PDB file of C-alpha atoms and ligand atoms in Angstrom:
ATOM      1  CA  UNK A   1       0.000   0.000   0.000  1.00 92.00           C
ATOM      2  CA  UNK A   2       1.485   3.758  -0.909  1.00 97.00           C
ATOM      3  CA  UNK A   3       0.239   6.823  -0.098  1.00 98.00           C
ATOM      4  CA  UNK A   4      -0.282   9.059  -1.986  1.00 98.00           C
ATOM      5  CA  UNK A   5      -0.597  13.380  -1.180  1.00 98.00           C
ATOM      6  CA  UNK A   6      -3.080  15.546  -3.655  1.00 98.00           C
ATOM      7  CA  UNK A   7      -2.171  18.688  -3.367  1.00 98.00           C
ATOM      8  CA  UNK A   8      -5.110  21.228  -5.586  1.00 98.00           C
ATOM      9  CA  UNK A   9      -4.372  24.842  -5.979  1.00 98.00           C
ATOM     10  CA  UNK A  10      -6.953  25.695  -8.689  1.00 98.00           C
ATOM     11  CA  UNK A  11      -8.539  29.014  -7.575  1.00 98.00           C
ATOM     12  CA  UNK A  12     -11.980  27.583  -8.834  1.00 98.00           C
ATOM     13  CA  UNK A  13     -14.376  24.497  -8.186  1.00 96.00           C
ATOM     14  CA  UNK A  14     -16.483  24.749 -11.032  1.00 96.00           C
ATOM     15  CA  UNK A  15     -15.208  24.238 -14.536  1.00 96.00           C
ATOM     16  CA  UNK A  16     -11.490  24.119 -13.049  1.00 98.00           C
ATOM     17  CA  UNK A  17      -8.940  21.806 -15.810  1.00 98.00           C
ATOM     18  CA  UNK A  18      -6.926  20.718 -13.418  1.00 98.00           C
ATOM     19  CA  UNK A  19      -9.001  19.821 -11.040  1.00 98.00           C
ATOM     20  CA  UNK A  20     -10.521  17.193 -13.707  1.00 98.00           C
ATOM     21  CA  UNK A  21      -7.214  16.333 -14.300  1.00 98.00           C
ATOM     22  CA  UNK A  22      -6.976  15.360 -10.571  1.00 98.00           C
ATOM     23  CA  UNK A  23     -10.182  13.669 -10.966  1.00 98.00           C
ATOM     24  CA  UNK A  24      -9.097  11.659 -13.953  1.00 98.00           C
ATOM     25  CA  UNK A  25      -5.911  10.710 -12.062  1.00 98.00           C
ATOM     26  CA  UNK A  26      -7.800   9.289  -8.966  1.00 98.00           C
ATOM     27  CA  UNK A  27      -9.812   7.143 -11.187  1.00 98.00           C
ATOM     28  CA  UNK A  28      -7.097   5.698 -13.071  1.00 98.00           C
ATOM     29  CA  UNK A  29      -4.605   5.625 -10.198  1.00 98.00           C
ATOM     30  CA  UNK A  30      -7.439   3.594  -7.947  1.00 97.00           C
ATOM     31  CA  UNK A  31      -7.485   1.211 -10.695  1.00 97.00           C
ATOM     32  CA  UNK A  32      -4.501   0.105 -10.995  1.00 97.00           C
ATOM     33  CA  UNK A  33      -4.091   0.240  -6.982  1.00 97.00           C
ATOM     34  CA  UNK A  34      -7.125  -0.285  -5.153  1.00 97.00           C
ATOM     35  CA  UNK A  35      -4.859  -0.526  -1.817  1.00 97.00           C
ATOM     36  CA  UNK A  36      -3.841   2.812  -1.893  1.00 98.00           C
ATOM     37  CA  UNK A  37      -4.659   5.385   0.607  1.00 98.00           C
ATOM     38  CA  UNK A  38      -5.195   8.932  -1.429  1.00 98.00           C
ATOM     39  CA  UNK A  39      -4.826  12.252   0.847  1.00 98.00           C
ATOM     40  CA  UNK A  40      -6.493  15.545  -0.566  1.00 98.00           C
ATOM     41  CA  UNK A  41      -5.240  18.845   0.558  1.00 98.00           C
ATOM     42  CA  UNK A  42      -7.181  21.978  -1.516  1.00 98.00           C
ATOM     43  CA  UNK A  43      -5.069  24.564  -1.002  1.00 98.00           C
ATOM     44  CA  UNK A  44      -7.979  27.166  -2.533  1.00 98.00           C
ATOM     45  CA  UNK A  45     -10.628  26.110  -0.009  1.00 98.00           C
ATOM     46  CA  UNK A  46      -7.734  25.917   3.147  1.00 98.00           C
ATOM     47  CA  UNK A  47      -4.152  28.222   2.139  1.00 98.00           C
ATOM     48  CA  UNK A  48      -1.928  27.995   4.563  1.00 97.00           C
ATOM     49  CA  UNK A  49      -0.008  31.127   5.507  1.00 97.00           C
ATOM     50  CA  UNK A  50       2.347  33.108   4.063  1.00 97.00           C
ATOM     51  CA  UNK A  51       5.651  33.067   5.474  1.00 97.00           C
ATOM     52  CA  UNK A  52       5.777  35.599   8.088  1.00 97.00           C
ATOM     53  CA  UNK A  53       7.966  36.821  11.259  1.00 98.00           C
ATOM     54  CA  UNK A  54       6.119  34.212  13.724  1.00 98.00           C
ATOM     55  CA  UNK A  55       6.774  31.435  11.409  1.00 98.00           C
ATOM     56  CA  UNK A  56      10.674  32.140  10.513  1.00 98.00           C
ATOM     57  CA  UNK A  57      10.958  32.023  14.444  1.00 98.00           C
ATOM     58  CA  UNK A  58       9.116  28.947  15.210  1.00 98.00           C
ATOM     59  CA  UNK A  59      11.670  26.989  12.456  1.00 97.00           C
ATOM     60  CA  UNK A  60      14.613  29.110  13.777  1.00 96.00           C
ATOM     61  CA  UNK A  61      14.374  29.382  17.767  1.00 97.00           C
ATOM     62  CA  UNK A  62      15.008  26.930  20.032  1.00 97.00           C
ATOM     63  CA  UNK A  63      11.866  25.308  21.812  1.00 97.00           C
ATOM     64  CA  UNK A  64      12.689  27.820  24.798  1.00 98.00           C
ATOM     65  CA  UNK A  65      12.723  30.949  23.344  1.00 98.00           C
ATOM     66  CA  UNK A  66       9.429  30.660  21.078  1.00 98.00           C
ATOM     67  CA  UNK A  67       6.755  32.897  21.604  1.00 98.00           C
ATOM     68  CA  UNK A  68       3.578  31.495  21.747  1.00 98.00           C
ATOM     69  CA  UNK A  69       2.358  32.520  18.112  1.00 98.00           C
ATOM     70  CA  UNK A  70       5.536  31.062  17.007  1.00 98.00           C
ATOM     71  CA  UNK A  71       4.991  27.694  18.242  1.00 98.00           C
ATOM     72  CA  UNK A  72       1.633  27.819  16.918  1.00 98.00           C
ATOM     73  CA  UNK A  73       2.927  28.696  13.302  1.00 98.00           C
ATOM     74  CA  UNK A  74       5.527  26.015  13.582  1.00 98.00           C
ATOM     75  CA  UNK A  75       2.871  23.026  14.680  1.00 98.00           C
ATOM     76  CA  UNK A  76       0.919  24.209  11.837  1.00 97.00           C
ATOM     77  CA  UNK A  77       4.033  24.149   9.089  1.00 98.00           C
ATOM     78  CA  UNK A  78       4.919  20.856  10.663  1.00 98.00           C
ATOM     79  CA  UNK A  79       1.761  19.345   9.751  1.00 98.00           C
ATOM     80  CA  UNK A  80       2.438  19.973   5.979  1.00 98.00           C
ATOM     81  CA  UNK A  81       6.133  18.809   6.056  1.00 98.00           C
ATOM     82  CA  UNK A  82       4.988  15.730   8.150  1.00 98.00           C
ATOM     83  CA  UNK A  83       2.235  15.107   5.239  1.00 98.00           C
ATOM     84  CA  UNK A  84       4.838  15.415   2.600  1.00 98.00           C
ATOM     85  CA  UNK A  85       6.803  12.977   4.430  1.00 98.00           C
ATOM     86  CA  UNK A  86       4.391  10.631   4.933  1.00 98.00           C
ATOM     87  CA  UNK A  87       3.705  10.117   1.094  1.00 98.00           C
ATOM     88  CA  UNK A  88       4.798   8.049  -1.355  1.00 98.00           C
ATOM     89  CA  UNK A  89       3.294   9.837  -4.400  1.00 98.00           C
ATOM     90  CA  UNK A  90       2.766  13.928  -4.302  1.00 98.00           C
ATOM     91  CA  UNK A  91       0.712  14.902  -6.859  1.00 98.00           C
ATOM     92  CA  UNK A  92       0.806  18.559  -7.777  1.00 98.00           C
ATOM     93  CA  UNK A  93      -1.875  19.944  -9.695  1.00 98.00           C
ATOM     94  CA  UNK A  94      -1.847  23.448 -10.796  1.00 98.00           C
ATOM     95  CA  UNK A  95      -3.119  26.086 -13.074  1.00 98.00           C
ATOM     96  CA  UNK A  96      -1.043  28.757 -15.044  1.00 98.00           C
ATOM     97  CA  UNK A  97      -1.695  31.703 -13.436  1.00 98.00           C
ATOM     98  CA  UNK A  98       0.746  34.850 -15.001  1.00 98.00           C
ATOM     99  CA  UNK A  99       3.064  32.063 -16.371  1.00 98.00           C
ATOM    100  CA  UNK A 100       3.500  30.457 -13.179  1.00 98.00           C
ATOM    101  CA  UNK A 101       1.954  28.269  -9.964  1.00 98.00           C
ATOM    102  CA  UNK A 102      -0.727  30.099  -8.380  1.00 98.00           C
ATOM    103  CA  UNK A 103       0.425  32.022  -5.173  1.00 98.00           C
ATOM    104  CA  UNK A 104      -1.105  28.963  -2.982  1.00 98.00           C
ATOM    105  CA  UNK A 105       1.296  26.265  -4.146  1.00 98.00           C
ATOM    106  CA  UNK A 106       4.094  28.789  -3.506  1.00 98.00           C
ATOM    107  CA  UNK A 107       2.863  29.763  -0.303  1.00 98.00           C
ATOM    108  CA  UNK A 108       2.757  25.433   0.409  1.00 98.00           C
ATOM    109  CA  UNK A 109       6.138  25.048  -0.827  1.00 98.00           C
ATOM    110  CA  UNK A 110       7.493  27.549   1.055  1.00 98.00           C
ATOM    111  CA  UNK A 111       6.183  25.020   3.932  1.00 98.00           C
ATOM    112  CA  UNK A 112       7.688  22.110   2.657  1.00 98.00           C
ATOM    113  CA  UNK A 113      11.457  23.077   1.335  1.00 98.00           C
ATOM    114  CA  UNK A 114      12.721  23.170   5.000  1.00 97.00           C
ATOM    115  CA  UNK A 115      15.850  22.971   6.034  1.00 96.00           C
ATOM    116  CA  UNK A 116      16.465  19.997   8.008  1.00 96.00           C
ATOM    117  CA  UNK A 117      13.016  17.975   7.464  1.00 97.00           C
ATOM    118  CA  UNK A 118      13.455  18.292   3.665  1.00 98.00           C
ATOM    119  CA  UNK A 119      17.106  19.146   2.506  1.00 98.00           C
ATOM    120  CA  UNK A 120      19.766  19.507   4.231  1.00 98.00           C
ATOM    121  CA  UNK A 121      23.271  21.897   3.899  1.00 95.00           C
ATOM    122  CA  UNK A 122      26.452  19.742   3.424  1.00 96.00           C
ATOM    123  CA  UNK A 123      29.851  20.947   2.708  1.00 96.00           C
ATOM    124  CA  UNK A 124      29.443  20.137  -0.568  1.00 95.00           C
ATOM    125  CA  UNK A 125      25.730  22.209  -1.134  1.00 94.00           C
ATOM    126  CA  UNK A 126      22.060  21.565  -0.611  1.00 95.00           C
ATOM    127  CA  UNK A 127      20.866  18.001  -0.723  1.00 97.00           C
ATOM    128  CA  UNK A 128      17.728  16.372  -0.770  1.00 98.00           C
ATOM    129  CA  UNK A 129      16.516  14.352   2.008  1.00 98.00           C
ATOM    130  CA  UNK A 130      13.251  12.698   0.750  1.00 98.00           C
ATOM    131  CA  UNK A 131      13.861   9.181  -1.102  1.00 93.00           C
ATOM    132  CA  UNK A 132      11.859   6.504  -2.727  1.00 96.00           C
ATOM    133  CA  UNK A 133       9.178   9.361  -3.412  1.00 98.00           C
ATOM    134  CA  UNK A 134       7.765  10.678  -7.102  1.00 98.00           C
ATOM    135  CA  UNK A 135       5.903  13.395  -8.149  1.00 98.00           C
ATOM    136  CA  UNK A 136       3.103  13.747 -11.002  1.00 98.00           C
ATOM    137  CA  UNK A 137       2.684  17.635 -11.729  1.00 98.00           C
ATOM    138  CA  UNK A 138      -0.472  18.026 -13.736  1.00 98.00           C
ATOM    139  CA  UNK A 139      -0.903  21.571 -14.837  1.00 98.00           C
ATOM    140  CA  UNK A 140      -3.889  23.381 -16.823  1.00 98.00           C
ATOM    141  CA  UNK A 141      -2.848  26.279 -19.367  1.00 98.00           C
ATOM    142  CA  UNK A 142      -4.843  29.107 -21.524  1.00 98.00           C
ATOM    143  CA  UNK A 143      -1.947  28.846 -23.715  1.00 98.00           C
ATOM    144  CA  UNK A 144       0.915  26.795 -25.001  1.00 97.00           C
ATOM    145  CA  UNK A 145       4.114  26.856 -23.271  1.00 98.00           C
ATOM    146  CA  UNK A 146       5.598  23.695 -23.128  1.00 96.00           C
ATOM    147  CA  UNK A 147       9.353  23.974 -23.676  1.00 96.00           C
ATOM    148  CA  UNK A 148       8.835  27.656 -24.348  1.00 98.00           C
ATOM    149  CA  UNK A 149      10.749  30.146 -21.934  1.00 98.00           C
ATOM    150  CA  UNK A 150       6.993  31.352 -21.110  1.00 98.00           C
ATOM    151  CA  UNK A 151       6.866  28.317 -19.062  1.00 98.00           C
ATOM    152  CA  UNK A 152       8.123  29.265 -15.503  1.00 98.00           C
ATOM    153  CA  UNK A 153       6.201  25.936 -13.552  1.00 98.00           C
ATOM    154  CA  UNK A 154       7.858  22.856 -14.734  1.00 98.00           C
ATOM    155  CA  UNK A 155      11.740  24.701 -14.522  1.00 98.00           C
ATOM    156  CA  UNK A 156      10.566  25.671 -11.230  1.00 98.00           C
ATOM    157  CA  UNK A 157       9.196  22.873 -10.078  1.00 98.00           C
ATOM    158  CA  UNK A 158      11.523  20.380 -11.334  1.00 98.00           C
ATOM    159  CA  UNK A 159      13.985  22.447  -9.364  1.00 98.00           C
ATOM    160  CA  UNK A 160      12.025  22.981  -6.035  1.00 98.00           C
ATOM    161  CA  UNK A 161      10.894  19.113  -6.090  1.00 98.00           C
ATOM    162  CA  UNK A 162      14.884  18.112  -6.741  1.00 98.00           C
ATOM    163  CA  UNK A 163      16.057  20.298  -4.236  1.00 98.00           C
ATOM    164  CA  UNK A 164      14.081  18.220  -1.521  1.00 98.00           C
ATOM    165  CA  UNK A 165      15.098  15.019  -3.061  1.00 98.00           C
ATOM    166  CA  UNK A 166      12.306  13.892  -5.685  1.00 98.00           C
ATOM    167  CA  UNK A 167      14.143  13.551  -8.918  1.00 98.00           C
ATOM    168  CA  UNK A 168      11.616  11.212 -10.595  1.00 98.00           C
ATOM    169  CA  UNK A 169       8.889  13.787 -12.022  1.00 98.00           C
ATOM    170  CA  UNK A 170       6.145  13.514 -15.031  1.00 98.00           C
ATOM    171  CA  UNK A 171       4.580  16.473 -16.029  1.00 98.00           C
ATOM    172  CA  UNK A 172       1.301  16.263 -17.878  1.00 98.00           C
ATOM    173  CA  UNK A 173       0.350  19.884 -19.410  1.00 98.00           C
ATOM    174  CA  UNK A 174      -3.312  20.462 -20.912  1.00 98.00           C
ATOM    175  CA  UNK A 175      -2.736  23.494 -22.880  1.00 98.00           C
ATOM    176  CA  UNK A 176      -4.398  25.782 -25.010  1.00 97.00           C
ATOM    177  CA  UNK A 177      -7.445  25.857 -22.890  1.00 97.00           C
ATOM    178  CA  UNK A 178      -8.445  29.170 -23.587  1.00 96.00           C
ATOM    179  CA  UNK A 179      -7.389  28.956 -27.430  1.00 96.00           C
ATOM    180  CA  UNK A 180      -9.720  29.147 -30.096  1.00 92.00           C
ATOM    181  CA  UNK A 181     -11.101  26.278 -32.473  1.00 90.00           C
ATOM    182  CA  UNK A 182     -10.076  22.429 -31.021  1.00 93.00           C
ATOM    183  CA  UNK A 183      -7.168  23.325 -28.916  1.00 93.00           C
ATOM    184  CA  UNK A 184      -9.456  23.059 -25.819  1.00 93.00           C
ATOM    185  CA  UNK A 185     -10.902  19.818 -26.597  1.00 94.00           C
ATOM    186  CA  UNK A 186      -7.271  18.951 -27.530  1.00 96.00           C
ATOM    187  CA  UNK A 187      -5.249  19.769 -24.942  1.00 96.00           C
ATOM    188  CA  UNK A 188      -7.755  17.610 -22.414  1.00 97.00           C
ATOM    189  CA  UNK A 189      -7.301  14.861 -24.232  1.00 97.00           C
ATOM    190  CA  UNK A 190      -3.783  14.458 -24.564  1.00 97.00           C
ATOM    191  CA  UNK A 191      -3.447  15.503 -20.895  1.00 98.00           C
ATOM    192  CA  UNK A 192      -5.872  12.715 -20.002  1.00 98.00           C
ATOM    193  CA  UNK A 193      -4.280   9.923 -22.318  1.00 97.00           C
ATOM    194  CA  UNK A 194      -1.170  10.903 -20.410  1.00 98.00           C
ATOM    195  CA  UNK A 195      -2.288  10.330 -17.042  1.00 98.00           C
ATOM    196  CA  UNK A 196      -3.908   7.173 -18.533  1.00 96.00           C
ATOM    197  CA  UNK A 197      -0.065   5.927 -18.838  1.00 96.00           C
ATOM    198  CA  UNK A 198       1.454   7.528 -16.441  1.00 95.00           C
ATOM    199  CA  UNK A 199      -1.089   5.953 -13.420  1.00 94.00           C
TER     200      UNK A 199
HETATM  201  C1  FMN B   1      -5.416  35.037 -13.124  1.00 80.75           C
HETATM  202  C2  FMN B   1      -5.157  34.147 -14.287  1.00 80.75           C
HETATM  203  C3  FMN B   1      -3.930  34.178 -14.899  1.00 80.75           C
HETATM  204  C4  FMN B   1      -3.675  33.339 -15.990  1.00 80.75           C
HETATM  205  N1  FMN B   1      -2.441  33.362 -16.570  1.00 80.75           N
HETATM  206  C5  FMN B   1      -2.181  32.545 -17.602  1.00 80.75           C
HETATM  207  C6  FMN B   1      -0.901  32.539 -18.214  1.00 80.75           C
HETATM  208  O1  FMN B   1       0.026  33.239 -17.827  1.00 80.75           O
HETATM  209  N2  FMN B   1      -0.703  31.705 -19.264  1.00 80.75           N
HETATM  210  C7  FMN B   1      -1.684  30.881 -19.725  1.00 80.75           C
HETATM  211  O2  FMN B   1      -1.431  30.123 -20.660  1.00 80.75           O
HETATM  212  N3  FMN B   1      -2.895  30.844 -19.153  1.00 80.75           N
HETATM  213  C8  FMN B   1      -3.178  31.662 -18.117  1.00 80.75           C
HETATM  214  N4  FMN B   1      -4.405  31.634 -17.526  1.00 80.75           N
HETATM  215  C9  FMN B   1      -5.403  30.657 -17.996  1.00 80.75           C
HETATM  216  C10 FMN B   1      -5.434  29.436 -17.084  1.00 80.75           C
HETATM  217  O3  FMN B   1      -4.169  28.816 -16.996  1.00 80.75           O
HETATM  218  C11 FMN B   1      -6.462  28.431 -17.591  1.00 80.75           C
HETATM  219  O4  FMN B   1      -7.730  29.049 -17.598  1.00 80.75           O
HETATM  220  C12 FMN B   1      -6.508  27.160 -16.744  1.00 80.75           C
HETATM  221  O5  FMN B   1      -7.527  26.317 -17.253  1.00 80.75           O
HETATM  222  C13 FMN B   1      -6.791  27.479 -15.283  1.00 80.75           C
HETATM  223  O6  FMN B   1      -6.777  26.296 -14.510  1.00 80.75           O
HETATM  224  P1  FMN B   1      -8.133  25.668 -13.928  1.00 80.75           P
HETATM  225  O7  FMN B   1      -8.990  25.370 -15.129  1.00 80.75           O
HETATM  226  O8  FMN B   1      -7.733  24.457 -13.208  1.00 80.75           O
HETATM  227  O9  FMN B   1      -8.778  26.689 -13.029  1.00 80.75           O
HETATM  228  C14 FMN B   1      -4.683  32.471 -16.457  1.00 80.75           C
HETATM  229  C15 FMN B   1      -5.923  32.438 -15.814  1.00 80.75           C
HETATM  230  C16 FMN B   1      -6.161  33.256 -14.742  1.00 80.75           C
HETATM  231  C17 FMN B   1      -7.499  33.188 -14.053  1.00 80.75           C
END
């Protein structure tokens, strides 16, 4: 049995790509393994903070010297990192918003690149400290920018999710959603075969 971590960041329920993208995944992934255990966390319906003053001294001070609010911010940053941990499978799935991840999914990885927990400083530079783990990024686009230098989500990502130690990463783009003629149509169905293979 694997776990497996949803992580949603679509700014909308209804009519949201990606989040029929996620939907699509669950159904194929529970499929092929019915044992699983899937974990949903909608980061549009519950954000988690920004990083802020209280939070930077919750990871940074020792136990002692927290304030309360700091203690508080750091039980609820651990609960994200210990999720994270906990999975075998993170699935990211995440609009295009201004080229990039919506501010959500930023505001969660903030949470979850942490020194220590996730990656670690050696002598010879950062290294990742989750193994055994993938990722699926599945990402919903008004345009097309795969391989394009418009695309500023899979670069980033592929870098953010190495950092912490999960090198093995499929990304499965719908794109040209909000493009005129087939495109729409299109770019669902290619994103959907894809999952269909990668699940
Ligand atoms: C605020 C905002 C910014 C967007 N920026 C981009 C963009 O930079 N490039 C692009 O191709 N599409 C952009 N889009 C279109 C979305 O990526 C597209 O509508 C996608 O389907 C949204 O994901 P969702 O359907 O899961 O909500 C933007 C949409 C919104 C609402």
């Amino acid at each position: 049995m694997s776990r497996v971590l949803i992580i949603e960041s679509s700014a909308r329920q209804q009519d949201s790509v990606s989040r029929q993208l996620t939907r699509e995944f669950v159904e194929q992934w529970q499929a092929s393994h019915p044992d699983d255990q899937i974990t949903l966390r909608d980061l549009a319906v519950n954000p988690v903070p920004h990083l802020d003053a209280d939070l930077l001294g919750g990871w940074m001070k020792p136990e002692a010297q927290r304030s309360t609010a700091e203690a508080q911010a750091l039980e609820r940053s651990n609960l994200l990192t210990d999720e994270l941990l906990a999975a075998d499978v993170l699935v990211l799935a995440a609009p295009m918003y201004n080229f990039t991840i919506p501010s959500t999914l930023k505001a969660w990885l903030d949470h979850v690149l942490r020194a220590g927990i996730t990656f670690k400083y050696t002598p010879t530079g950062p290294q990742g400290l989750l193994t055994g783990k993938r990722a699926i990024v599945l990402t919903a686009r008004g345009g097309i920018h795969a391989g394009a230098v418009s695309d500023h989500q899979e670069p980033y990502l592929r870098q953010a999710m190495a950092f912490i130690g999960i090198h093995e990463v499929d990304f499965i783009h719908a794109e040209g959603l909000n493009m005129s003629g087939d495109f729409h149509d299109q770019g669902i169905a290619h994103a959907k075969a894809r999952i269909a293979a990668v699940a």
